Every structure is written in structure tokens, then in C-alpha cells.
């Protein structure tokens, strides 16, 4: 009896002494090592289990509370969850960061070093996957019954190395030392079928039905990770599916003595969830990708039916029990799969099944870029999912009948709205499928949601306007402030208490200290110490010395032409050139910091990285300029490496061509950490500027309507090139080989594209950008005023907490209420 209580206490106690004892216990019983023999990884694993033990109680209570209350559950379906390292975040959410630090340091171990041991699960490309992760944090913190459903990729987003200035991709073996945060649940595995053909038949009751005879199948095994909320007992689940060989197929081959075929099949099955597609906002119609999408959607929907069965609820209760959010069109096949399960498996009649499907599903659009819109070649689709194709035809036929009724004689509209693109080779339009099958459709920032209605989804908006709404993105202040920026967190809490971590609007209270000289000094000191930490990291990793007193000007995000990292580069070249022309030029010393990965097949993006590193080499090596400007490209930008970046930034570059960045979320992380934004009126920049005040935001560039008008009237970048001397000088310098050891060919594709097409209007925005950067330069010299602006930025970012976004989704789309876990 005594023994039991002792064990319990060691598993749940939160004091440094108990934590230390539990840690040593885990080191011995899980890693099988005494202190003296343990490696850093052993320490990390023991630490992780010590934390996980303290979450398991919450996880269990949460599950039983939800079952007992029969609560409505939000199911967030996403092909990507960019969770970032779990350990630090779980310590914050458990509220034991400092206690654990004390426990570990009491053993003479370096706590931060152990935290840094974790290989982050990079199961996403960028903003879309990270948004899903922030939403899970907020759902748990707000005590909303919810589940994240996705794919357990064996290889996440590649690790980036920079060699000779070029990006090199290294496979991400994140599971190689084990993953202490997940629990496999093989007992809840499901079967997923592919290929084959269909045939009609009449069932016992004389009903017309269709049978799908698939050609092959795989098994989906769920791996569960607890997602703990901040200072609550709620721990929800992230359920990621791994593909394995099906039991039955394997067995058959074995019986025939075909052992090698069985092994081969096993390998082929596991390929399905092997690797994350590393393309951000670019659709590639690859068969394996469609297999991945259908696989995780079918696994997840079948899982929901099993839960319904276990709770002995009728099929009609499906939409009351589950509300399913589709994170972009990647899971849009859910429309057809839910219909198939209801109609073919559970024998629900079509109209009723359609009601259930529509009531259950909701769709979030994340981009207007035409190259990102998913459309599957019909043959490929038919080969993999023949039954789903029939179902989509039926949905389409019924839908287009309604369109024809509402817009009589408008054949063009009918063709435009069809789920099938028949302009040439035939394709299935996944966004159309998602719109028709969902009761709610939303964009991710106010501007984006408006543009959706005016452009890519215009016809659908005209057909069912009531489905459309906006849900502006948000980010979690737990990871992006409390964990990433402890010095600012401490300062803020010393002034207004710690309530803001859960109620970010409370940061407004900082406004009353904005004129307080002592508070301003502390604010600067915090920023300065964060800059020093980043400088130390840069020195350590890249052996580049940067000055923490210089202005840290940061652009970190995926590399993409529409995000215009090369516009930033043109500014650097312009500054460089003006210093070379006028060696005594007075400018505010700046450190330009870049970070971001390029899709491996995106040649122009890779060339942009080479351009930045080439400029860095020249600038940093030139004694005339290097004390005034420095350029750093931080390799392998991921969640881990981004965490020290946001707190150290003075200036946040959000410079996409207006109308093209749906929202952005990095823009929010920077501003929350007291950086000022230089940005276009694009995505959530519009709302950030509204919140922080126009006087605390550096705005430049054409607005969306002007971009459209300029393109309409025939945009000619040459005119800008010839009428702006500084612009011409910058482009000529790049073309001359100045940054490429005399090689005039290296950057030619980039320069030619700018001069001859410039689809993202860099040249049109150049003058406005440079002028705005001059204002930044001036403003930074007035330290006190800059500090005021920095404080006001952070103080006014309450709206951009993902808690606010999730509350909006809960109220307006999901209709779910919090359930307290005791
Ligand atoms: O503006 C961002 C947005 O903040 C947008 O570009 C990004 O989603 C973020 C979160 O809403 C996004 N990613 C993708 N589409 N939009 C995407 C598309 C295909 C594959 C992977 C990612």
C-alpha cells in the first residue's frame, strides 16, 4: 500500500525534489542507465518520460470525461501538423518549467542542452502545418473536445544545409532515436482499400446497390500524442496514421509459400506514409500523394464511426457527435469517402447521407495561388478510387441540376462550377468538391476571405453566400511568447501578472507603461539580451559576428517568388552600392537575417537562396561596408531554429505582392515579440496594422486593386528599370557578376525574369520599398520612439492569439462548448 502511494507520487508530484527522483528513476528503468553512463539522449528520454507521466493522468481523465459527457468533438483533418519540439511546450503548459530546470540543474546537468536534444517532428512545410499545431494548443487550452487527425510521416520536411551557398536537402530521420511522446494503438488499426473496380447488384431487400472490389489494401495504425492545454487538465489527442502491410494479404502470400512477395508488399505498404511532400503551395499530381490523402481521411472517418459505435450512438447522430474541419483541400476526399461509408457500408439512403455529410464537414481555404489548387487527373483518380469517382459524378449531377435551376441557361457557369474540369484533359477539382460537400467555407484573413469571394470561389459565393465567412489566423502565445521569449515574458508578467498568457487581450494593459522610462529601458534590455543570444547562436553555427546593437531586419519563411525575398535582396544591394559610392554615408547599422527552405524542385527559389548567400559573402567580406551592414542566412529554418529568431527581431519583413499571401502567421509572431513590421497591405498585415495603429507600422507598395489594374493595363518592368537609377544599378550589379565571382550567367534566369516578366511586381514596388526602408532607418535612430512603437505592437496583438481564432470557429462553425476536465 505504502509502495503504491510512493509510486503514484513519483509519477505526479511537481516539486523539484520529486521531479529529480522521478527523472533518475526513468533514466534507470526506461533507458537502463545509471547517471554515470547515460548519454545526452538518455537524459532527454528520461526527462521526456518524466514530463509525459504527468500528462497521462490528464489524458485519461479527459478521455473519460468526454465519454461520460458524450461531448461533440472537433476533428481537425490536416495532411500536416508542424508541432515543433514537445518537451519545452509541455513544461510550459504543465506550469513546471522552472521546477524541472531546478531538478535537472541539481544534478549538474545543462537543462537547456537537454531540451535542445529533441528532434522536432517536422511533419509540415510551413504556415499551414504550423497553424494546425497552434490550433491544437488552443483547442486544449480552451477545453474543447477535439482530435487532430493526420499522417505519421517517417520522414518529415528535409533538413537544409547550405553548401557553397546552395541549398542541399538531407532526409529528416526524426524517429531514429525513438519518440517518447507517442503511443501506438495497434488495437484500433483500420483497413484502407485501393484500386480495383465496381459492380452494381441488387441486395436482399431488392435495393439497387454498388459493390467495390478493391485490388489492394493497407492497414492504418494510429499513433497517439497527448496535447495538453495550458494550465488546465485537458489533454486532447493528435492521432497520426502509419501505413503497414495488411494482415490478410500478407497471410495469403505466406500460405502460398510466396514469402518474398509478402515482404515486398509489406515494404510497398509502408511507402505510403514514408515521406512528406516538401512542396509549399504547389500542387504536384502524384499518385502517392493521392494515396496519402485518401489513406488518412479514410482512417480518420472510420475511426469516428468506431467511436460512434462504441458509444452506441445511431448513424444519424454523426453530425451531432463530430464536426470535421478540412485543412485546405488535402483532406477534401472526405466528402466522397463519408458518402461511401454511409451509403455503401451503413446502407443509409443518398439524401440522408448527403445531409449528414454536409452538416459534418467544413472547409478552410489557405491560398489563392492557381498553382496550389488541387485537381486530380481523372484516369489517375479512377485507377485508385473507382467507387469514389462514381460518387463524385453523382454529387456533381445533382449539384449541377441545382445550378441550372438557379441560373437558367447559363451553361458557362455550370461548366465553371462543375466538380470536373473538362476544358481539355479531365480533372477533379478538389476545392469545388470541398465547397459543395461542406456547410461552411472560410478564408484565413479578412482580405483573403474577401478575395476568395471575388475570385476563385466567386461562383460558389453567388450560389451559397451563407456558407462563407472569415476566420483570421492566430498563433499560440504559449509557444511563441512564453516559451520562446522568457525575458519578455518575465517583464510583462512583472507589470500586469500572468493572465495574458491565456487572455492575450490583457496585453493592452501594457499601454499604460508605454511612457514609463524605466519600463522602456527594461523593454530594450530584454530585446537586447534576445539579440545577444541570437548573435551567439549565429557565431556558434556560422562563425559570423553580428552586432546586437545593429537593427535586426528579419525575413524568415518559405522561399517563394511571391514572398519576394529578392526584393529584400535588392534593398541590400542598393545599400551596399550607396556605401561603396559614398564611403562616409551615414546609415543605421543593420543585420539582415534570412531563413527558409525552398521546395527541392523549385529552381527559382533555390537561386534566390544562392543570391542571398552570394550577397552575404561579398558584403560580409568587404571592410568598407561590413560594419554597417551584415547579411546572414540561417540554415535549416524550422520550429526549433525559429524560436530564438522572433524575440530577437527589430524589423519583420512581410513584403509579399498584395493579394497573394493569404494570411501569414510569422507576421504575428514577430509583432507579438515587439518587432515592427515593414509590409504590404496583404493577408493579415492589414489587420495587424489596424490593431497596432498605422503610425506603428511601415507600409509600402501597391494595394491589391492596383496590382490587378497594373497587370490589366500591361505591366512593363523595363519602364521601372530605366526610370530608377538606384534600381538599375542594383540589378546591373547582380547581372555583372559582382556577387558571383564574375560569373554573369549564374543569376541571369532571375534577372531576366525580373526584367522581362516580373510577375510579382518587384520593380513596381521597389521605389516605395526603398523609401519606406529609409524611414525605418531614420526611426530606429530615435531609440525612445522606437521602443514606444515596439511596446505598442506587442500590447495590441491580442487579436492574433489562436485562442481568439478557435473561439470564432467554435462559435460560428463548430457549435461546440468547452467541457471542463476535473
Ligand atoms: O498565408 C499562408 C497562411 O498563413 C498560406 O500561404 C499558407 O497557410 C497559412 C496558414 O493559413 C498555405 N500553405 C499552403 N497553402 N496555403 C499549402 C498548400 C499546399 C501544400 C502545403 C501548403
PDB file of N, CA and C in Angstrom, residues 171-242:
ATOM      1  N   UNK A 171      17.687  13.996 -45.705  1.00  0.00           N
ATOM      2  CA  UNK A 171      16.445  13.381 -45.204  1.00  0.00           C
ATOM      3  C   UNK A 171      16.341  13.547 -43.681  1.00  0.00           C
ATOM      4  N   UNK A 172      15.117  13.771 -43.245  1.00  0.00           N
ATOM      5  CA  UNK A 172      14.841  14.055 -41.838  1.00  0.00           C
ATOM      6  C   UNK A 172      14.502  12.750 -41.127  1.00  0.00           C
ATOM      7  N   UNK A 173      15.455  12.212 -40.401  1.00  0.00           N
ATOM      8  CA  UNK A 173      15.222  10.925 -39.727  1.00  0.00           C
ATOM      9  C   UNK A 173      14.792  11.166 -38.284  1.00  0.00           C
ATOM     10  N   UNK A 174      13.673  11.805 -38.123  1.00  0.00           N
ATOM     11  CA  UNK A 174      13.287  12.279 -36.790  1.00  0.00           C
ATOM     12  C   UNK A 174      12.993  11.150 -35.807  1.00  0.00           C
ATOM     13  N   UNK A 175      12.704   9.953 -36.312  1.00  0.00           N
ATOM     14  CA  UNK A 175      12.337   8.856 -35.402  1.00  0.00           C
ATOM     15  C   UNK A 175      13.527   7.996 -34.991  1.00  0.00           C
ATOM     16  N   UNK A 176      14.725   8.388 -35.455  1.00  0.00           N
ATOM     17  CA  UNK A 176      15.850   7.445 -35.284  1.00  0.00           C
ATOM     18  C   UNK A 176      16.173   7.125 -33.835  1.00  0.00           C
ATOM     19  N   UNK A 177      16.003   8.049 -32.926  1.00  0.00           N
ATOM     20  CA  UNK A 177      16.282   7.747 -31.509  1.00  0.00           C
ATOM     21  C   UNK A 177      15.018   7.501 -30.704  1.00  0.00           C
ATOM     22  N   UNK A 178      13.919   7.223 -31.405  1.00  0.00           N
ATOM     23  CA  UNK A 178      12.658   6.954 -30.719  1.00  0.00           C
ATOM     24  C   UNK A 178      11.861   8.220 -30.471  1.00  0.00           C
ATOM     25  N   UNK A 179      10.562   8.054 -30.262  1.00  0.00           N
ATOM     26  CA  UNK A 179       9.697   9.196 -29.993  1.00  0.00           C
ATOM     27  C   UNK A 179       8.921   8.938 -28.707  1.00  0.00           C
ATOM     28  N   UNK A 180       9.353   9.552 -27.606  1.00  0.00           N
ATOM     29  CA  UNK A 180       8.719   9.284 -26.307  1.00  0.00           C
ATOM     30  C   UNK A 180       7.318   9.862 -26.171  1.00  0.00           C
ATOM     31  N   UNK A 181       6.880  10.700 -27.107  1.00  0.00           N
ATOM     32  CA  UNK A 181       5.596  11.398 -26.933  1.00  0.00           C
ATOM     33  C   UNK A 181       4.410  10.625 -27.491  1.00  0.00           C
ATOM     34  N   UNK A 182       4.691   9.580 -28.309  1.00  0.00           N
ATOM     35  CA  UNK A 182       3.584   8.893 -28.960  1.00  0.00           C
ATOM     36  C   UNK A 182       3.344   7.520 -28.352  1.00  0.00           C
ATOM     37  N   UNK A 183       2.083   7.091 -28.443  1.00  0.00           N
ATOM     38  CA  UNK A 183       1.730   5.718 -28.066  1.00  0.00           C
ATOM     39  C   UNK A 183       1.057   5.051 -29.251  1.00  0.00           C
ATOM     40  N   UNK A 184       1.606   3.947 -29.748  1.00  0.00           N
ATOM     41  CA  UNK A 184       0.927   3.234 -30.833  1.00  0.00           C
ATOM     42  C   UNK A 184      -0.320   2.559 -30.279  1.00  0.00           C
ATOM     43  N   UNK A 185      -1.359   2.526 -31.086  1.00  0.00           N
ATOM     44  CA  UNK A 185      -2.606   1.872 -30.659  1.00  0.00           C
ATOM     45  C   UNK A 185      -2.997   0.830 -31.698  1.00  0.00           C
ATOM     46  N   UNK A 186      -2.198  -0.248 -31.836  1.00  0.00           N
ATOM     47  CA  UNK A 186      -2.451  -1.215 -32.909  1.00  0.00           C
ATOM     48  C   UNK A 186      -3.833  -1.861 -32.815  1.00  0.00           C
ATOM     49  N   UNK A 187      -4.396  -1.854 -31.626  1.00  0.00           N
ATOM     50  CA  UNK A 187      -5.719  -2.477 -31.466  1.00  0.00           C
ATOM     51  C   UNK A 187      -6.814  -1.663 -32.169  1.00  0.00           C
ATOM     52  N   UNK A 188      -6.514  -0.435 -32.540  1.00  0.00           N
ATOM     53  CA  UNK A 188      -7.512   0.382 -33.247  1.00  0.00           C
ATOM     54  C   UNK A 188      -7.144   0.574 -34.722  1.00  0.00           C
ATOM     55  N   UNK A 189      -6.380  -0.344 -35.257  1.00  0.00           N
ATOM     56  CA  UNK A 189      -5.994  -0.247 -36.666  1.00  0.00           C
ATOM     57  C   UNK A 189      -7.214  -0.404 -37.570  1.00  0.00           C
ATOM     58  N   UNK A 190      -7.152   0.173 -38.752  1.00  0.00           N
ATOM     59  CA  UNK A 190      -8.259   0.047 -39.717  1.00  0.00           C
ATOM     60  C   UNK A 190      -7.702  -0.378 -41.074  1.00  0.00           C
ATOM     61  N   UNK A 191      -8.591  -0.846 -41.948  1.00  0.00           N
ATOM     62  CA  UNK A 191      -8.155  -1.279 -43.269  1.00  0.00           C
ATOM     63  C   UNK A 191      -8.565  -0.250 -44.316  1.00  0.00           C
ATOM     64  N   UNK A 192      -7.646   0.047 -45.224  1.00  0.00           N
ATOM     65  CA  UNK A 192      -7.904   1.036 -46.275  1.00  0.00           C
ATOM     66  C   UNK A 192      -7.715   0.357 -47.624  1.00  0.00           C
ATOM     67  N   UNK A 193      -8.717   0.501 -48.486  1.00  0.00           N
ATOM     68  CA  UNK A 193      -8.691  -0.206 -49.771  1.00  0.00           C
ATOM     69  C   UNK A 193      -8.411   0.725 -50.940  1.00  0.00           C
ATOM     70  N   UNK A 194      -7.804   0.161 -51.957  1.00  0.00           N
ATOM     71  CA  UNK A 194      -7.466   0.947 -53.151  1.00  0.00           C
ATOM     72  C   UNK A 194      -7.718   0.143 -54.426  1.00  0.00           C
ATOM     73  N   UNK A 195      -7.958   0.864 -55.512  1.00  0.00           N
ATOM     74  CA  UNK A 195      -7.956   0.285 -56.859  1.00  0.00           C
ATOM     75  C   UNK A 195      -9.133  -0.634 -57.134  1.00  0.00           C
ATOM     76  N   UNK A 196      -8.953  -1.497 -58.133  1.00  0.00           N
ATOM     77  CA  UNK A 196      -9.990  -2.459 -58.480  1.00  0.00           C
ATOM     78  C   UNK A 196     -11.104  -1.847 -59.311  1.00  0.00           C
ATOM     79  N   UNK A 197     -12.327  -2.376 -59.115  1.00  0.00           N
ATOM     80  CA  UNK A 197     -13.463  -1.941 -59.938  1.00  0.00           C
ATOM     81  C   UNK A 197     -14.739  -2.012 -59.105  1.00  0.00           C
ATOM     82  N   UNK A 198     -15.824  -1.561 -59.699  1.00  0.00           N
ATOM     83  CA  UNK A 198     -17.113  -1.611 -59.001  1.00  0.00           C
ATOM     84  C   UNK A 198     -18.095  -2.425 -59.830  1.00  0.00           C
ATOM     85  N   UNK A 199     -19.126  -2.946 -59.163  1.00  0.00           N
ATOM     86  CA  UNK A 199     -20.203  -3.598 -59.924  1.00  0.00           C
ATOM     87  C   UNK A 199     -21.530  -3.383 -59.208  1.00  0.00           C
ATOM     88  N   UNK A 200     -22.578  -3.178 -59.977  1.00  0.00           N
ATOM     89  CA  UNK A 200     -23.907  -2.977 -59.387  1.00  0.00           C
ATOM     90  C   UNK A 200     -24.500  -4.327 -59.011  1.00  0.00           C
ATOM     91  N   UNK A 201     -25.352  -4.312 -58.018  1.00  0.00           N
ATOM     92  CA  UNK A 201     -26.081  -5.540 -57.671  1.00  0.00           C
ATOM     93  C   UNK A 201     -27.371  -5.164 -56.935  1.00  0.00           C
ATOM     94  N   UNK A 202     -28.219  -6.129 -56.781  1.00  0.00           N
ATOM     95  CA  UNK A 202     -29.467  -5.898 -56.053  1.00  0.00           C
ATOM     96  C   UNK A 202     -29.386  -6.662 -54.737  1.00  0.00           C
ATOM     97  N   UNK A 203     -29.631  -5.974 -53.641  1.00  0.00           N
ATOM     98  CA  UNK A 203     -29.475  -6.647 -52.336  1.00  0.00           C
ATOM     99  C   UNK A 203     -30.738  -7.422 -51.950  1.00  0.00           C
ATOM    100  N   UNK A 204     -30.709  -8.061 -50.776  1.00  0.00           N
ATOM    101  CA  UNK A 204     -31.812  -8.929 -50.330  1.00  0.00           C
ATOM    102  C   UNK A 204     -33.159  -8.222 -50.361  1.00  0.00           C
ATOM    103  N   UNK A 205     -33.095  -6.898 -50.033  1.00  0.00           N
ATOM    104  CA  UNK A 205     -34.364  -6.163 -49.991  1.00  0.00           C
ATOM    105  C   UNK A 205     -34.755  -5.576 -51.345  1.00  0.00           C
ATOM    106  N   UNK A 206     -34.030  -6.015 -52.370  1.00  0.00           N
ATOM    107  CA  UNK A 206     -34.353  -5.554 -53.714  1.00  0.00           C
ATOM    108  C   UNK A 206     -33.860  -4.160 -54.028  1.00  0.00           C
ATOM    109  N   UNK A 207     -32.936  -3.659 -53.219  1.00  0.00           N
ATOM    110  CA  UNK A 207     -32.411  -2.305 -53.463  1.00  0.00           C
ATOM    111  C   UNK A 207     -31.228  -2.335 -54.418  1.00  0.00           C
ATOM    112  N   UNK A 208     -31.148  -1.310 -55.266  1.00  0.00           N
ATOM    113  CA  UNK A 208     -30.007  -1.158 -56.166  1.00  0.00           C
ATOM    114  C   UNK A 208     -28.796  -0.709 -55.343  1.00  0.00           C
ATOM    115  N   UNK A 209     -27.721  -1.446 -55.483  1.00  0.00           N
ATOM    116  CA  UNK A 209     -26.521  -1.060 -54.740  1.00  0.00           C
ATOM    117  C   UNK A 209     -25.279  -1.259 -55.584  1.00  0.00           C
ATOM    118  N   UNK A 210     -24.154  -0.730 -55.080  1.00  0.00           N
ATOM    119  CA  UNK A 210     -22.897  -0.879 -55.799  1.00  0.00           C
ATOM    120  C   UNK A 210     -21.875  -1.519 -54.871  1.00  0.00           C
ATOM    121  N   UNK A 211     -21.129  -2.458 -55.448  1.00  0.00           N
ATOM    122  CA  UNK A 211     -20.096  -3.136 -54.695  1.00  0.00           C
ATOM    123  C   UNK A 211     -18.746  -2.673 -55.242  1.00  0.00           C
ATOM    124  N   UNK A 212     -17.818  -2.384 -54.338  1.00  0.00           N
ATOM    125  CA  UNK A 212     -16.444  -2.022 -54.753  1.00  0.00           C
ATOM    126  C   UNK A 212     -15.567  -3.236 -54.497  1.00  0.00           C
ATOM    127  N   UNK A 213     -14.918  -3.718 -55.556  1.00  0.00           N
ATOM    128  CA  UNK A 213     -13.981  -4.831 -55.393  1.00  0.00           C
ATOM    129  C   UNK A 213     -12.570  -4.269 -55.539  1.00  0.00           C
ATOM    130  N   UNK A 214     -11.943  -3.917 -54.416  1.00  0.00           N
ATOM    131  CA  UNK A 214     -10.631  -3.266 -54.476  1.00  0.00           C
ATOM    132  C   UNK A 214      -9.535  -4.244 -54.857  1.00  0.00           C
ATOM    133  N   UNK A 215      -8.423  -3.720 -55.344  1.00  0.00           N
ATOM    134  CA  UNK A 215      -7.316  -4.571 -55.782  1.00  0.00           C
ATOM    135  C   UNK A 215      -6.299  -4.794 -54.665  1.00  0.00           C
ATOM    136  N   UNK A 216      -6.177  -3.850 -53.790  1.00  0.00           N
ATOM    137  CA  UNK A 216      -5.190  -3.986 -52.711  1.00  0.00           C
ATOM    138  C   UNK A 216      -5.599  -3.138 -51.514  1.00  0.00           C
ATOM    139  N   UNK A 217      -4.959  -3.402 -50.404  1.00  0.00           N
ATOM    140  CA  UNK A 217      -5.302  -2.636 -49.199  1.00  0.00           C
ATOM    141  C   UNK A 217      -4.069  -2.450 -48.326  1.00  0.00           C
ATOM    142  N   UNK A 218      -4.166  -1.498 -47.427  1.00  0.00           N
ATOM    143  CA  UNK A 218      -3.125  -1.335 -46.405  1.00  0.00           C
ATOM    144  C   UNK A 218      -3.820  -1.208 -45.052  1.00  0.00           C
ATOM    145  N   UNK A 219      -3.012  -1.374 -44.027  1.00  0.00           N
ATOM    146  CA  UNK A 219      -3.532  -1.217 -42.672  1.00  0.00           C
ATOM    147  C   UNK A 219      -3.088   0.148 -42.153  1.00  0.00           C
ATOM    148  N   UNK A 220      -4.002   0.860 -41.513  1.00  0.00           N
ATOM    149  CA  UNK A 220      -3.659   2.139 -40.887  1.00  0.00           C
ATOM    150  C   UNK A 220      -3.565   1.951 -39.384  1.00  0.00           C
ATOM    151  N   UNK A 221      -2.392   2.219 -38.831  1.00  0.00           N
ATOM    152  CA  UNK A 221      -2.202   2.072 -37.389  1.00  0.00           C
ATOM    153  C   UNK A 221      -2.107   3.457 -36.751  1.00  0.00           C
ATOM    154  N   UNK A 222      -2.952   3.735 -35.761  1.00  0.00           N
ATOM    155  CA  UNK A 222      -2.910   5.048 -35.130  1.00  0.00           C
ATOM    156  C   UNK A 222      -1.779   5.175 -34.087  1.00  0.00           C
ATOM    157  N   UNK A 223      -1.123   6.300 -34.109  1.00  0.00           N
ATOM    158  CA  UNK A 223      -0.136   6.669 -33.084  1.00  0.00           C
ATOM    159  C   UNK A 223      -0.656   7.935 -32.411  1.00  0.00           C
ATOM    160  N   UNK A 224      -0.842   7.856 -31.102  1.00  0.00           N
ATOM    161  CA  UNK A 224      -1.479   8.969 -30.384  1.00  0.00           C
ATOM    162  C   UNK A 224      -0.471   9.788 -29.588  1.00  0.00           C
ATOM    163  N   UNK A 225      -0.601  11.092 -29.690  1.00  0.00           N
ATOM    164  CA  UNK A 225       0.232  12.009 -28.898  1.00  0.00           C
ATOM    165  C   UNK A 225      -0.693  12.890 -28.058  1.00  0.00           C
ATOM    166  N   UNK A 226      -0.448  12.971 -26.760  1.00  0.00           N
ATOM    167  CA  UNK A 226      -1.294  13.839 -25.941  1.00  0.00           C
ATOM    168  C   UNK A 226      -0.970  15.316 -26.187  1.00  0.00           C
ATOM    169  N   UNK A 227      -2.037  16.113 -26.279  1.00  0.00           N
ATOM    170  CA  UNK A 227      -1.873  17.562 -26.470  1.00  0.00           C
ATOM    171  C   UNK A 227      -2.473  18.248 -25.254  1.00  0.00           C
ATOM    172  N   UNK A 228      -1.605  18.689 -24.388  1.00  0.00           N
ATOM    173  CA  UNK A 228      -2.043  19.269 -23.121  1.00  0.00           C
ATOM    174  C   UNK A 228      -2.327  20.758 -23.283  1.00  0.00           C
ATOM    175  N   UNK A 229      -3.405  21.204 -22.684  1.00  0.00           N
ATOM    176  CA  UNK A 229      -3.693  22.640 -22.688  1.00  0.00           C
ATOM    177  C   UNK A 229      -2.861  23.361 -21.643  1.00  0.00           C
ATOM    178  N   UNK A 230      -2.905  24.679 -21.683  1.00  0.00           N
ATOM    179  CA  UNK A 230      -2.140  25.493 -20.747  1.00  0.00           C
ATOM    180  C   UNK A 230      -2.899  25.631 -19.425  1.00  0.00           C
ATOM    181  N   UNK A 231      -2.293  25.115 -18.376  1.00  0.00           N
ATOM    182  CA  UNK A 231      -2.857  25.202 -17.028  1.00  0.00           C
ATOM    183  C   UNK A 231      -4.310  24.754 -16.936  1.00  0.00           C
ATOM    184  N   UNK A 232      -4.603  23.663 -17.632  1.00  0.00           N
ATOM    185  CA  UNK A 232      -5.900  23.003 -17.488  1.00  0.00           C
ATOM    186  C   UNK A 232      -5.623  21.499 -17.419  1.00  0.00           C
ATOM    187  N   UNK A 233      -6.642  20.736 -17.078  1.00  0.00           N
ATOM    188  CA  UNK A 233      -6.460  19.281 -17.039  1.00  0.00           C
ATOM    189  C   UNK A 233      -6.754  18.613 -18.375  1.00  0.00           C
ATOM    190  N   UNK A 234      -7.150  19.436 -19.353  1.00  0.00           N
ATOM    191  CA  UNK A 234      -7.495  18.867 -20.658  1.00  0.00           C
ATOM    192  C   UNK A 234      -6.253  18.430 -21.417  1.00  0.00           C
ATOM    193  N   UNK A 235      -6.233  17.168 -21.821  1.00  0.00           N
ATOM    194  CA  UNK A 235      -5.210  16.689 -22.753  1.00  0.00           C
ATOM    195  C   UNK A 235      -5.928  15.982 -23.894  1.00  0.00           C
ATOM    196  N   UNK A 236      -5.973  16.637 -25.056  1.00  0.00           N
ATOM    197  CA  UNK A 236      -6.608  16.060 -26.239  1.00  0.00           C
ATOM    198  C   UNK A 236      -5.615  15.161 -26.964  1.00  0.00           C
ATOM    199  N   UNK A 237      -6.038  14.637 -28.115  1.00  0.00           N
ATOM    200  CA  UNK A 237      -5.195  13.669 -28.825  1.00  0.00           C
ATOM    201  C   UNK A 237      -4.882  14.124 -30.245  1.00  0.00           C
ATOM    202  N   UNK A 238      -3.632  13.974 -30.602  1.00  0.00           N
ATOM    203  CA  UNK A 238      -3.241  14.073 -32.009  1.00  0.00           C
ATOM    204  C   UNK A 238      -3.057  12.641 -32.482  1.00  0.00           C
ATOM    205  N   UNK A 239      -3.884  12.202 -33.408  1.00  0.00           N
ATOM    206  CA  UNK A 239      -3.845  10.808 -33.867  1.00  0.00           C
ATOM    207  C   UNK A 239      -3.277  10.774 -35.287  1.00  0.00           C
ATOM    208  N   UNK A 240      -2.066  10.244 -35.418  1.00  0.00           N
ATOM    209  CA  UNK A 240      -1.405  10.186 -36.727  1.00  0.00           C
ATOM    210  C   UNK A 240      -1.354   8.743 -37.202  1.00  0.00           C
ATOM    211  N   UNK A 241      -1.639   8.535 -38.490  1.00  0.00           N
ATOM    212  CA  UNK A 241      -1.774   7.188 -39.042  1.00  0.00           C
ATOM    213  C   UNK A 241      -0.512   6.762 -39.772  1.00  0.00           C
ATOM    214  N   UNK A 242      -0.098   5.549 -39.489  1.00  0.00           N
ATOM    215  CA  UNK A 242       1.038   4.952 -40.191  1.00  0.00           C
ATOM    216  C   UNK A 242       0.509   3.803 -41.047  1.00  0.00           C
TER     217      UNK A 242
END
